[in-house]
Short mmCIF file of C-alpha atoms in Angstrom, two decimals:
data_model
loop_
_atom_site.label_atom_id
_atom_site.label_comp_id
_atom_site.label_asym_id
_atom_site.label_seq_id
_atom_site.Cartn_x
_atom_site.Cartn_y
_atom_site.Cartn_z
CA MET A 1360 -3.49 8.63 37.32
CA SER A 1361 -6.63 6.85 38.64
CA LYS A 1362 -6.62 2.93 38.90
CA GLU A 1363 -9.45 2.94 36.17
CA VAL A 1364 -7.14 4.87 33.75
CA GLU A 1365 -4.09 2.62 34.47
CA GLU A 1366 -6.11 -0.40 33.78
CA LYS A 1367 -7.44 1.01 30.43
CA THR A 1368 -3.87 2.05 29.45
CA GLU A 1369 -2.71 -1.48 30.11
CA ASP A 1370 -5.52 -2.96 28.02
CA ILE A 1371 -4.86 -0.73 24.93
CA GLY A 1372 -1.09 -0.18 25.25
CA SER A 1373 0.08 2.93 23.41
CA LEU A 1374 -2.85 2.95 20.95
CA CYS A 1375 -3.71 6.45 19.70
CA ILE A 1376 -6.43 7.07 17.14
CA ILE A 1377 -6.28 10.89 16.87
CA LEU A 1378 -6.11 11.99 13.20
CA HIS A 1379 -2.42 12.28 11.85
CA ARG A 1380 -1.01 11.16 15.34
CA GLU A 1381 -2.05 7.52 15.21
CA ARG A 1382 0.18 5.24 16.98
CA SER A 1383 -0.12 1.54 17.41
CA PHE A 1384 -0.15 -0.81 20.61
CA HIS A 1385 3.58 -0.68 20.86
CA ASN A 1386 3.73 3.08 20.07
CA ILE A 1387 4.70 2.69 16.42
CA ASP A 1388 3.60 5.26 13.78
CA ILE A 1389 0.95 3.53 11.54
CA ARG A 1390 2.46 4.76 8.51
CA ILE A 1391 5.66 2.87 9.18
CA LEU A 1392 3.53 -0.18 9.77
CA LYS A 1393 1.65 0.28 6.53
CA SER A 1394 4.84 0.64 4.62
CA ALA A 1395 6.51 -2.25 6.22
CA ILE A 1396 3.73 -4.93 5.55
CA GLN A 1397 4.13 -3.76 1.87
CA LYS A 1398 7.91 -3.94 1.88
CA TYR A 1399 8.09 -7.44 3.78
CA ALA A 1400 5.53 -8.83 1.35
CA ARG A 1401 7.64 -7.77 -1.69
CA ARG A 1402 10.74 -9.52 -0.13
CA ALA A 1403 8.60 -12.56 0.92
CA MET A 1404 9.40 -12.10 4.59
CA PHE A 1405 6.00 -13.13 5.79
CA PHE A 1406 7.38 -14.51 9.07
CA PRO A 1407 8.12 -13.13 11.64
CA LYS A 1408 8.38 -9.40 10.54
CA GLY A 1409 5.60 -9.12 7.97
CA VAL A 1410 3.02 -10.84 10.22
CA TRP A 1411 4.24 -8.95 13.28
CA CYS A 1412 3.64 -5.61 11.63
CA LEU A 1413 0.16 -6.71 10.16
CA VAL A 1414 -1.02 -7.99 13.59
CA GLU A 1415 0.34 -4.90 15.41
CA LEU A 1416 -1.85 -2.66 12.79
CA ASP A 1417 -4.86 -4.98 13.34
CA LEU A 1418 -4.73 -4.32 17.19
CA PHE A 1419 -6.93 -1.28 16.52
CA SER A 1420 -9.48 -3.79 16.50
CA ILE A 1421 -9.58 -3.55 20.36
CA LEU A 1422 -11.01 -0.05 20.14
CA GLU A 1423 -13.30 -0.87 17.22
CA ILE A 1424 -14.90 -3.52 19.33
CA ASN A 1425 -14.78 -1.41 22.70
CA SER A 1426 -14.27 2.13 22.26
CA GLU A 1427 -14.84 2.62 26.00
CA LEU A 1428 -11.42 1.33 26.66
CA TYR A 1429 -9.84 4.55 25.25
CA PRO A 1430 -9.00 7.20 27.97
CA LYS A 1431 -11.38 10.14 28.01
CA CYS A 1432 -10.23 12.94 25.55
CA GLN A 1433 -11.51 15.41 23.04
CA LEU A 1434 -13.07 12.41 21.01
CA ASN A 1435 -16.26 11.04 21.76
CA GLN A 1436 -16.82 7.08 21.66
CA LYS A 1437 -18.44 7.28 18.17
CA GLN A 1438 -15.28 9.10 16.86
CA ILE A 1439 -13.00 6.76 18.50
CA GLN A 1440 -14.71 3.72 16.86
CA MET A 1441 -15.03 5.46 13.53
CA ASN A 1442 -11.30 6.16 13.59
CA SER A 1443 -10.47 2.58 14.34
CA VAL A 1444 -12.72 1.44 11.67
CA ARG A 1445 -10.98 3.73 9.09
CA ILE A 1446 -7.49 2.54 10.11
CA ARG A 1447 -8.47 -1.21 9.74
CA SER A 1448 -10.27 -0.70 6.63
CA ASN A 1449 -7.31 1.13 5.22
CA MET A 1450 -5.15 -1.79 6.07
CA ILE A 1451 -7.60 -4.60 4.29
CA ASN A 1452 -7.67 -2.38 1.20
CA ARG A 1453 -3.90 -2.08 1.06
CA LEU A 1454 -3.54 -5.66 1.02
CA VAL A 1455 -6.13 -5.96 -1.82
CA ALA A 1456 -4.16 -3.35 -3.85
CA MET A 1457 -0.90 -5.05 -3.17
CA MET A 1458 -2.25 -8.13 -5.01
CA SER A 1459 -2.25 -6.23 -8.28
CA GLU A 1460 0.67 -3.72 -7.65
CA ASP A 1461 3.15 -6.01 -6.02
CA VAL A 1462 2.36 -9.57 -6.82
CA GLY A 1463 0.81 -8.95 -10.34
CA PRO A 1464 -0.90 -11.42 -12.69
CA CYS A 1465 1.42 -14.42 -12.28
CA ASP A 1466 -1.14 -16.45 -10.39
CA HIS A 1467 -4.43 -16.37 -12.08
CA GLN A 1468 -6.25 -17.87 -9.07
CA LEU A 1469 -5.00 -15.21 -6.53
CA PRO A 1470 -7.68 -12.72 -7.10
CA HIS A 1471 -10.27 -15.28 -6.35
CA LYS A 1472 -8.41 -16.34 -3.15
CA VAL A 1473 -7.99 -12.65 -2.08
CA TYR A 1474 -11.64 -11.81 -2.81
CA ASN A 1475 -12.69 -14.77 -0.74
CA PHE A 1476 -10.70 -13.88 2.30
CA TYR A 1477 -11.65 -10.21 1.96
CA GLN A 1478 -15.38 -10.96 2.09
CA GLN A 1479 -14.87 -13.28 5.06
CA TRP A 1480 -12.78 -10.52 6.91
CA ILE A 1481 -15.59 -7.98 6.28
CA LYS A 1482 -18.28 -10.25 7.56
CA ASN A 1483 -16.23 -11.20 10.67
CA ARG A 1484 -13.96 -8.16 11.31
CA ARG A 1485 -15.36 -7.64 14.86
CA THR A 1486 -14.74 -11.37 15.92
CA ILE A 1487 -11.77 -13.16 16.91
CA SER A 1488 -11.66 -15.28 13.68
CA SER A 1489 -10.93 -12.09 11.78
CA ARG A 1490 -7.22 -11.97 12.53
CA LYS A 1491 -6.73 -15.43 11.32
CA ILE A 1492 -8.41 -14.52 7.99
CA LEU A 1493 -6.15 -11.54 7.74
CA VAL A 1494 -3.09 -13.49 8.34
CA GLN A 1495 -4.08 -15.94 5.55
CA LEU A 1496 -4.86 -13.20 3.28
CA TYR A 1497 -1.34 -11.59 3.77
CA TYR A 1498 0.30 -15.12 3.36
CA CYS A 1499 -1.20 -15.38 -0.04
CA LEU A 1500 0.88 -12.27 -0.84
CA ALA A 1501 3.93 -12.64 1.23
CA ASN A 1502 5.10 -16.25 1.34
CA GLN A 1503 8.27 -17.43 -0.47
CA ASN A 1504 6.28 -19.46 -3.06
CA THR A 1505 4.40 -16.47 -4.43
CA LYS A 1506 5.61 -15.58 -7.94
CA ARG A 1507 5.96 -11.77 -8.41
CA ILE A 1508 5.87 -9.36 -11.29
CA ARG A 1509 5.12 -5.67 -10.96
CA LEU A 1510 3.95 -5.40 -14.62
CA LEU A 1511 0.80 -3.76 -13.78
CA SER A 1512 2.63 -1.01 -11.67
CA ASP A 1513 5.01 -0.58 -14.41
CA LEU A 1514 2.40 -0.05 -17.03
CA ARG A 1515 0.73 2.44 -15.02
CA THR A 1516 3.81 4.33 -14.64
CA VAL A 1517 4.38 4.38 -18.44
CA TYR A 1518 0.76 5.22 -19.48
CA ASN A 1519 -0.07 7.62 -16.75
CA LEU A 1520 2.34 10.27 -17.84
CA PRO A 1521 2.06 13.97 -16.53
CA GLU A 1522 -0.11 16.26 -18.48
CA TYR A 1523 2.99 18.03 -20.05
CA LEU A 1524 4.08 14.83 -21.43
CA THR A 1525 0.88 13.64 -23.07
CA ASP A 1526 1.48 15.46 -26.47
CA LYS A 1527 3.28 12.23 -27.75
CA LYS A 1528 4.06 14.05 -31.04
CA ASN A 1529 6.57 16.39 -29.44
CA LEU A 1530 7.64 14.29 -26.58
CA HIS A 1531 10.36 12.51 -28.40
CA ARG A 1532 11.95 15.63 -29.74
CA GLN A 1533 11.85 17.16 -26.25
CA LEU A 1534 13.72 14.32 -24.85
CA LEU A 1535 16.36 14.69 -27.60
CA GLU A 1536 16.68 18.35 -26.97
CA LYS A 1537 17.09 17.72 -23.28
CA PHE A 1538 20.16 15.56 -23.96
CA GLN A 1539 21.45 17.88 -26.75
CA MET A 1540 21.29 15.23 -29.52
CA ASN A 1541 21.26 17.90 -32.28
CA GLN A 1542 22.40 15.91 -35.23
CA LEU A 1543 19.72 13.18 -34.57
CA ILE A 1544 17.11 15.93 -34.30
CA GLU A 1545 18.22 17.25 -37.72
CA ILE A 1546 17.87 13.71 -39.18
CA MET A 1547 14.46 13.37 -37.70
CA TYR A 1548 12.74 16.72 -37.90
CA ASP A 1549 14.58 19.06 -40.35
CA ASP A 1550 13.18 19.11 -43.93
CA GLY A 1551 16.71 19.35 -45.48
CA CYS A 1552 17.84 16.20 -43.81
CA LYS A 1553 14.73 14.03 -44.37
CA GLY A 1554 15.70 10.66 -46.03
CA LYS A 1555 19.26 10.70 -44.74
CA THR A 1556 20.46 8.20 -42.19
CA VAL A 1557 22.74 8.57 -39.15
CA SER A 1558 25.83 7.26 -41.11
CA CYS A 1559 25.56 10.55 -43.04
CA PHE A 1560 26.48 12.48 -40.10
CA ILE A 1561 29.36 10.28 -38.76
#
């Protein structure tokens, strides 16, 4: 390994931006990091675990700003930069989604705060100040004083049923049949039993 390559490797750690093989500065799969920042936000574990994972993911800014640092490979400099941009954009968009999915509508001022930090980060994403903005945004979601309710996520689960369950008219009967509740089916659906109550069958 040449001295030039050694210096570049030291500057970027174990960063890998090849699609589906992305690794962070400390050689962690970025899928693990993305999952971790969400988990630690839910558990109000902002520091040290949550913010460490966030900064580790944001270190792809090294290649977004200076793609020449990446060792020569099958990717050209434009592809290296684009992949770095993609990873960081996905990161900030995930934080915005967490605002509604994991924190919920408890704090009516939170969307305004997150939007402001998001706009600032977009404008300054290639400057040193972008990391401070990113951490401030994450703090809004992950600190211990943040009230949380997963109401929007729960509603989405209930109302976005699979296609085979969209026929609400037959859904209830299908569930009763699944659990072999035959007497209740007779009460609710059979003509000869209409008007009778459950007590008639006990």
